[in-house]
XYZ file of C-alpha atoms in Angstrom:
384
model
C 59.016 36.621 30.547
C 55.280 36.607 30.822
C 54.583 40.333 30.378
C 56.055 43.186 28.363
C 56.929 45.215 31.461
C 59.534 42.589 32.429
C 61.422 42.794 29.126
C 65.217 42.971 29.222
C 66.872 46.387 29.292
C 70.061 47.598 27.633
C 72.263 46.408 30.495
C 70.766 42.906 30.461
C 68.710 43.476 33.619
C 64.901 43.143 33.736
C 63.145 46.471 33.439
C 59.597 47.402 34.371
C 58.411 46.406 37.843
C 61.791 44.742 38.699
C 60.039 42.325 41.057
C 61.561 39.292 39.273
C 58.486 37.089 39.219
C 56.216 38.821 41.747
C 54.756 41.479 39.478
C 51.166 42.606 39.792
C 50.145 41.418 36.327
C 50.570 37.789 37.435
C 52.070 36.986 34.048
C 55.455 35.521 35.053
C 54.597 33.872 38.347
C 54.979 30.264 39.347
C 51.930 28.036 38.889
C 49.834 30.840 37.407
C 46.338 29.919 36.179
C 44.756 31.365 33.041
C 41.248 32.651 33.722
C 39.440 31.582 30.556
C 36.096 32.741 32.026
C 37.205 36.352 32.545
C 35.358 37.659 29.449
C 32.093 35.869 30.234
C 29.246 37.412 32.214
C 27.277 35.569 34.863
C 23.641 34.676 34.189
C 21.013 37.039 35.568
C 20.227 36.557 39.220
C 23.472 34.718 39.975
C 25.899 36.270 42.438
C 29.664 35.993 41.865
C 31.555 33.388 43.861
C 32.721 35.031 47.093
C 35.922 32.967 47.535
C 39.178 33.968 45.855
C 42.592 32.377 45.532
C 45.545 34.299 46.961
C 49.167 33.623 46.107
C 52.035 34.101 48.527
C 55.777 33.569 48.220
C 57.077 30.813 45.896
C 53.720 29.631 44.627
C 52.064 29.002 48.001
C 48.323 29.505 47.525
C 45.313 29.588 49.822
C 41.596 30.262 49.510
C 40.011 33.255 51.285
C 36.441 34.418 51.649
C 35.502 37.874 50.411
C 33.112 38.730 53.253
C 33.343 42.497 52.667
C 32.197 42.173 49.014
C 35.297 43.969 47.775
C 35.807 44.521 44.053
C 38.789 42.221 43.516
C 40.615 41.264 40.346
C 43.721 39.262 39.513
C 46.878 41.092 40.600
C 45.357 43.038 43.507
C 47.388 43.077 46.724
C 45.197 42.231 49.717
C 45.551 41.879 53.481
C 44.261 38.493 54.636
C 43.469 36.893 57.960
C 46.320 35.088 59.726
C 47.003 33.666 63.159
C 47.955 36.056 64.682
C 47.883 39.366 62.814
C 47.414 39.580 59.063
C 49.239 38.444 55.952
C 49.722 40.123 52.571
C 49.303 38.313 49.250
C 48.348 38.787 45.618
C 45.045 37.697 44.087
C 45.801 34.875 41.631
C 42.283 33.745 40.679
C 38.703 34.963 41.042
C 35.289 33.866 39.852
C 33.930 30.435 39.039
C 37.349 28.918 38.383
C 38.036 29.187 42.105
C 35.158 26.767 42.677
C 36.814 24.339 40.256
C 40.185 24.715 41.977
C 38.642 24.062 45.396
C 36.996 20.921 44.081
C 40.294 19.805 42.556
C 42.198 20.354 45.816
C 39.320 18.868 47.874
C 38.651 21.982 49.946
C 35.059 22.482 51.091
C 33.483 25.919 50.934
C 32.454 25.790 54.602
C 35.873 24.581 55.745
C 37.628 26.321 58.624
C 40.735 26.557 56.440
C 39.018 29.205 54.310
C 39.809 32.446 56.151
C 38.614 35.915 55.192
C 40.070 38.962 53.452
C 40.323 42.064 55.591
C 40.888 44.757 52.959
C 42.870 45.801 49.967
C 46.434 46.388 51.099
C 47.317 49.992 51.844
C 50.656 51.543 51.014
C 51.783 51.078 54.612
C 50.931 47.361 54.441
C 52.952 46.992 51.239
C 55.954 48.875 52.674
C 56.079 46.671 55.782
C 55.693 43.579 53.594
C 58.527 44.589 51.253
C 60.847 45.462 54.162
C 60.230 42.032 55.662
C 60.901 40.350 52.325
C 64.230 42.178 52.034
C 65.350 40.727 55.391
C 64.795 37.104 54.383
C 68.063 36.435 52.508
C 70.296 37.771 55.280
C 68.302 35.865 57.880
C 68.646 32.643 55.890
C 72.453 32.914 55.850
C 72.587 33.633 59.583
C 70.109 30.839 60.378
C 72.219 28.292 58.522
C 75.287 29.372 60.476
C 73.458 28.851 63.768
C 72.181 25.425 62.688
C 75.707 24.338 61.716
C 77.101 25.550 65.044
C 74.502 23.455 66.894
C 75.423 20.367 64.777
C 71.864 19.849 63.582
C 71.384 17.499 60.617
C 69.004 19.770 58.731
C 68.982 22.206 55.831
C 67.150 25.512 56.023
C 65.991 26.036 52.463
C 63.752 29.092 52.673
C 62.316 31.741 55.002
C 58.936 33.406 54.554
C 57.824 36.425 56.594
C 54.201 37.063 57.364
C 52.817 40.225 55.785
C 52.836 42.225 59.023
C 56.403 41.032 59.851
C 55.205 39.518 63.136
C 56.179 35.924 62.318
C 58.797 34.156 60.195
C 58.320 30.621 58.888
C 61.509 28.593 58.412
C 61.209 25.795 55.837
C 63.724 23.006 56.325
C 64.482 19.507 55.090
C 65.915 16.671 57.167
C 66.241 12.938 56.720
C 65.779 12.212 60.427
C 63.922 13.767 63.344
C 65.540 17.007 64.526
C 65.380 18.452 68.042
C 65.359 22.186 67.312
C 64.134 23.516 70.671
C 67.457 25.239 71.349
C 67.511 26.422 67.736
C 64.156 28.225 68.095
C 65.374 29.998 71.223
C 68.469 31.282 69.463
C 66.447 32.280 66.404
C 63.977 34.265 68.535
C 66.819 35.996 70.338
C 68.764 36.681 67.133
C 65.904 37.859 64.881
C 63.509 39.273 67.512
C 60.350 37.776 65.998
C 58.030 34.786 66.367
C 59.480 31.634 64.799
C 57.660 28.742 63.159
C 59.558 25.682 61.901
C 57.941 23.751 59.049
C 59.457 20.601 57.598
C 58.992 19.956 53.884
C 60.045 17.139 51.561
C 62.838 17.256 49.034
C 60.366 17.577 46.164
C 58.645 20.509 47.872
C 62.026 22.132 48.408
C 62.856 21.927 44.705
C 59.412 23.318 43.862
C 59.912 26.312 46.166
C 63.437 27.147 45.040
C 63.011 26.353 41.343
C 65.761 25.675 38.832
C 66.602 24.328 35.379
C 66.193 20.627 34.639
C 68.392 18.382 32.510
C 65.990 19.027 29.597
C 66.950 22.705 29.607
C 63.547 23.947 30.785
C 62.327 25.150 34.162
C 61.379 22.491 36.678
C 57.862 21.139 36.200
C 57.188 21.221 39.946
C 57.887 24.967 40.105
C 55.975 26.005 36.973
C 52.839 23.907 36.388
C 52.950 20.602 38.316
C 50.705 20.926 41.367
C 50.680 17.382 42.741
C 53.531 14.977 43.422
C 52.842 11.402 42.385
C 55.057 8.545 43.484
C 57.654 7.479 40.917
C 59.043 3.918 40.977
C 62.030 2.382 39.260
C 59.586 0.128 37.411
C 58.628 3.171 35.303
C 62.220 3.304 34.025
C 62.268 -0.444 33.394
C 59.101 -0.350 31.327
C 60.616 2.419 29.185
C 63.887 0.458 28.865
C 65.988 3.168 30.473
C 69.313 2.420 32.105
C 68.990 2.402 35.887
C 71.561 5.133 36.399
C 70.722 7.211 39.503
C 72.598 10.232 38.167
C 70.439 10.348 35.019
C 67.106 9.322 36.543
C 67.270 11.631 39.586
C 66.170 15.258 39.466
C 67.413 18.242 41.436
C 65.506 17.026 44.468
C 67.536 13.806 44.537
C 64.444 11.697 43.842
C 63.318 10.034 40.629
C 62.202 12.540 37.982
C 58.475 13.216 37.808
C 58.640 13.146 33.996
C 59.198 9.365 34.102
C 55.448 9.045 34.606
C 54.449 11.190 31.622
C 54.791 8.513 28.907
C 54.450 5.485 31.168
C 50.801 4.827 30.214
C 51.679 4.840 26.504
C 54.438 2.304 27.061
C 52.167 0.097 29.147
C 49.526 0.103 26.404
C 52.139 -0.840 23.810
C 53.520 -3.636 25.997
C 50.127 -5.357 26.285
C 50.715 -7.147 22.966
C 54.321 -8.068 23.802
C 55.059 -11.441 25.424
C 56.749 -11.339 28.806
C 60.521 -11.259 28.601
C 60.900 -14.083 31.119
C 58.922 -16.509 28.889
C 61.263 -18.868 27.026
C 60.732 -20.226 23.518
C 61.181 -24.000 23.160
C 62.297 -25.349 19.772
C 63.850 -28.561 18.521
C 67.152 -26.742 18.128
C 67.135 -25.512 21.709
C 65.624 -23.126 24.240
C 65.670 -19.416 23.373
C 65.722 -16.535 25.843
C 64.649 -12.946 25.187
C 67.591 -10.534 25.093
C 66.090 -7.247 23.920
C 62.817 -5.636 22.881
C 62.054 -2.636 20.697
C 58.649 -1.222 21.558
C 58.536 1.288 18.705
C 59.353 -1.226 15.951
C 57.518 -4.137 17.585
C 60.537 -6.471 17.499
C 62.145 -8.911 19.933
C 65.596 -10.463 19.899
C 66.114 -14.038 21.133
C 69.247 -16.138 21.591
C 69.690 -19.863 22.182
C 71.030 -20.953 25.555
C 74.738 -21.578 25.122
C 74.921 -19.471 21.954
C 74.412 -16.015 23.403
C 76.298 -14.137 20.689
C 73.847 -14.971 17.876
C 70.563 -13.109 18.169
C 67.469 -13.857 16.113
C 64.918 -11.129 15.397
C 61.214 -11.891 15.752
C 58.110 -9.794 15.466
C 55.514 -9.698 18.227
C 53.119 -11.859 16.193
C 55.789 -14.484 15.516
C 56.848 -14.670 19.164
C 53.226 -15.044 20.301
C 52.720 -17.744 17.632
C 55.655 -19.782 18.978
C 54.428 -19.377 22.565
C 50.975 -20.524 21.536
C 52.506 -23.574 19.824
C 54.538 -24.341 22.954
C 51.394 -24.221 25.082
C 49.790 -26.812 22.767
C 53.035 -28.840 22.806
C 53.361 -28.543 19.052
C 56.968 -28.862 17.846
C 58.750 -25.838 16.384
C 61.899 -26.560 14.404
C 63.976 -23.428 15.033
C 63.888 -19.678 15.306
C 65.511 -19.343 11.891
C 62.189 -20.237 10.271
C 60.584 -17.174 11.861
C 63.564 -14.827 11.951
C 63.131 -11.445 10.290
C 65.844 -9.870 8.190
C 66.023 -6.211 9.070
C 66.446 -3.883 6.152
C 69.032 -1.292 6.916
C 67.931 2.213 6.137
C 69.984 3.587 3.296
C 71.684 6.747 4.384
C 72.537 9.319 1.711
C 76.239 9.402 0.976
C 78.064 12.652 1.441
C 79.696 13.971 -1.688
C 82.270 16.687 -1.578
C 81.030 18.766 -4.490
C 82.673 22.133 -3.924
C 85.602 21.032 -1.781
C 84.437 22.720 1.397
C 85.745 19.941 3.661
C 89.385 20.699 2.836
C 91.297 22.636 5.471
C 93.794 23.908 2.921
C 91.312 25.066 0.294
C 92.117 28.714 0.926
C 95.860 28.020 0.700
C 95.390 26.457 -2.741
C 93.480 29.482 -3.948
C 96.211 31.768 -2.671
C 98.940 29.762 -4.388
C 96.937 29.856 -7.633
C 96.818 33.628 -7.542
C 100.560 33.771 -7.033
C 101.139 31.550 -10.043
C 98.932 33.763 -12.221
C 100.860 36.818 -11.149
C 104.155 35.131 -12.009
C 102.846 34.176 -15.478
C 101.815 37.734 -16.132
C 105.254 38.948 -15.151
C 106.877 36.520 -17.586
C 104.662 37.672 -20.461
C 105.573 41.289 -19.848
C 107.687 42.505 -22.815
C 111.214 43.633 -22.153
C 112.493 47.037 -23.270
C 115.360 47.136 -25.791
C 118.437 48.964 -24.505
């Protein structure tokens, strides 16, 4: 947990605010930003930046203009402009870092997307907002039932109410175009509110719902990753990973974003390596690359027709043979350049105290019995 108020209680449940990730301290929220300029004062004569960043459900963030010059800080609940009505969110960032975030996300300060903040949320605003949030799970179950009854090839992944409970946004994923005109009519009749359908990708769905990855940590897209870059199977090939869809795919069903993390390092290391499709020509025969080890800088080649015998070469030796082939200089064989790998000596395991024996306790017990028997034999007998 990000703050002490969310520590675990005696019964294993989170204590404190009990908002499970939507607390006012903004310490355990998705995609939270650390304000490293919070302790610094502005130069004299410089006014504070009047645009703030507001966080909504599941990490959705927007920029809003503080036209009323309200005293806002991170964690404040505010009522913001929406179309129509108003929305309720939590301040996630203020000050000069908002300017940096807007530049990063390519949002201009005079853009029409930057709406304004009405006021700090009153207790009535918060009550209506919380009541609407409590309705979302039940609505999601009922909405999925209606979509299945209408035989629509779509998945409703999440529902988000507007702060004033006047509109509900349904987030869904679908592989093909969906005609949901009848669905909206039934939703409006069933839930008695304005309905907005918004299609998202499979990566965005995983980011909104969250989860645990195969590495054992929370998903990158739901904690710190803000942009989704395209991932190709070539990234797995460069890193010599097996092209197994079950291992390379994440919870979204697409290739894992982490395949791109070390790709640049591998590409830099492969600059010195010869291409695997380049053959080595010797007097003994033509050799084809079978395997490469980027970390050790080694390549394994085998003659055509003798695929079982591999010969180990370093990167410098392979490039030397290729250079000789380009000059049409004869090379006798790969054996002249082959490297003998020294096997790392592993320390042998010695059973010093006999702890690997399953019957070591039985032997000790039998020894005690024998000692007792000896003592009984040595006991003197009384004369009758």
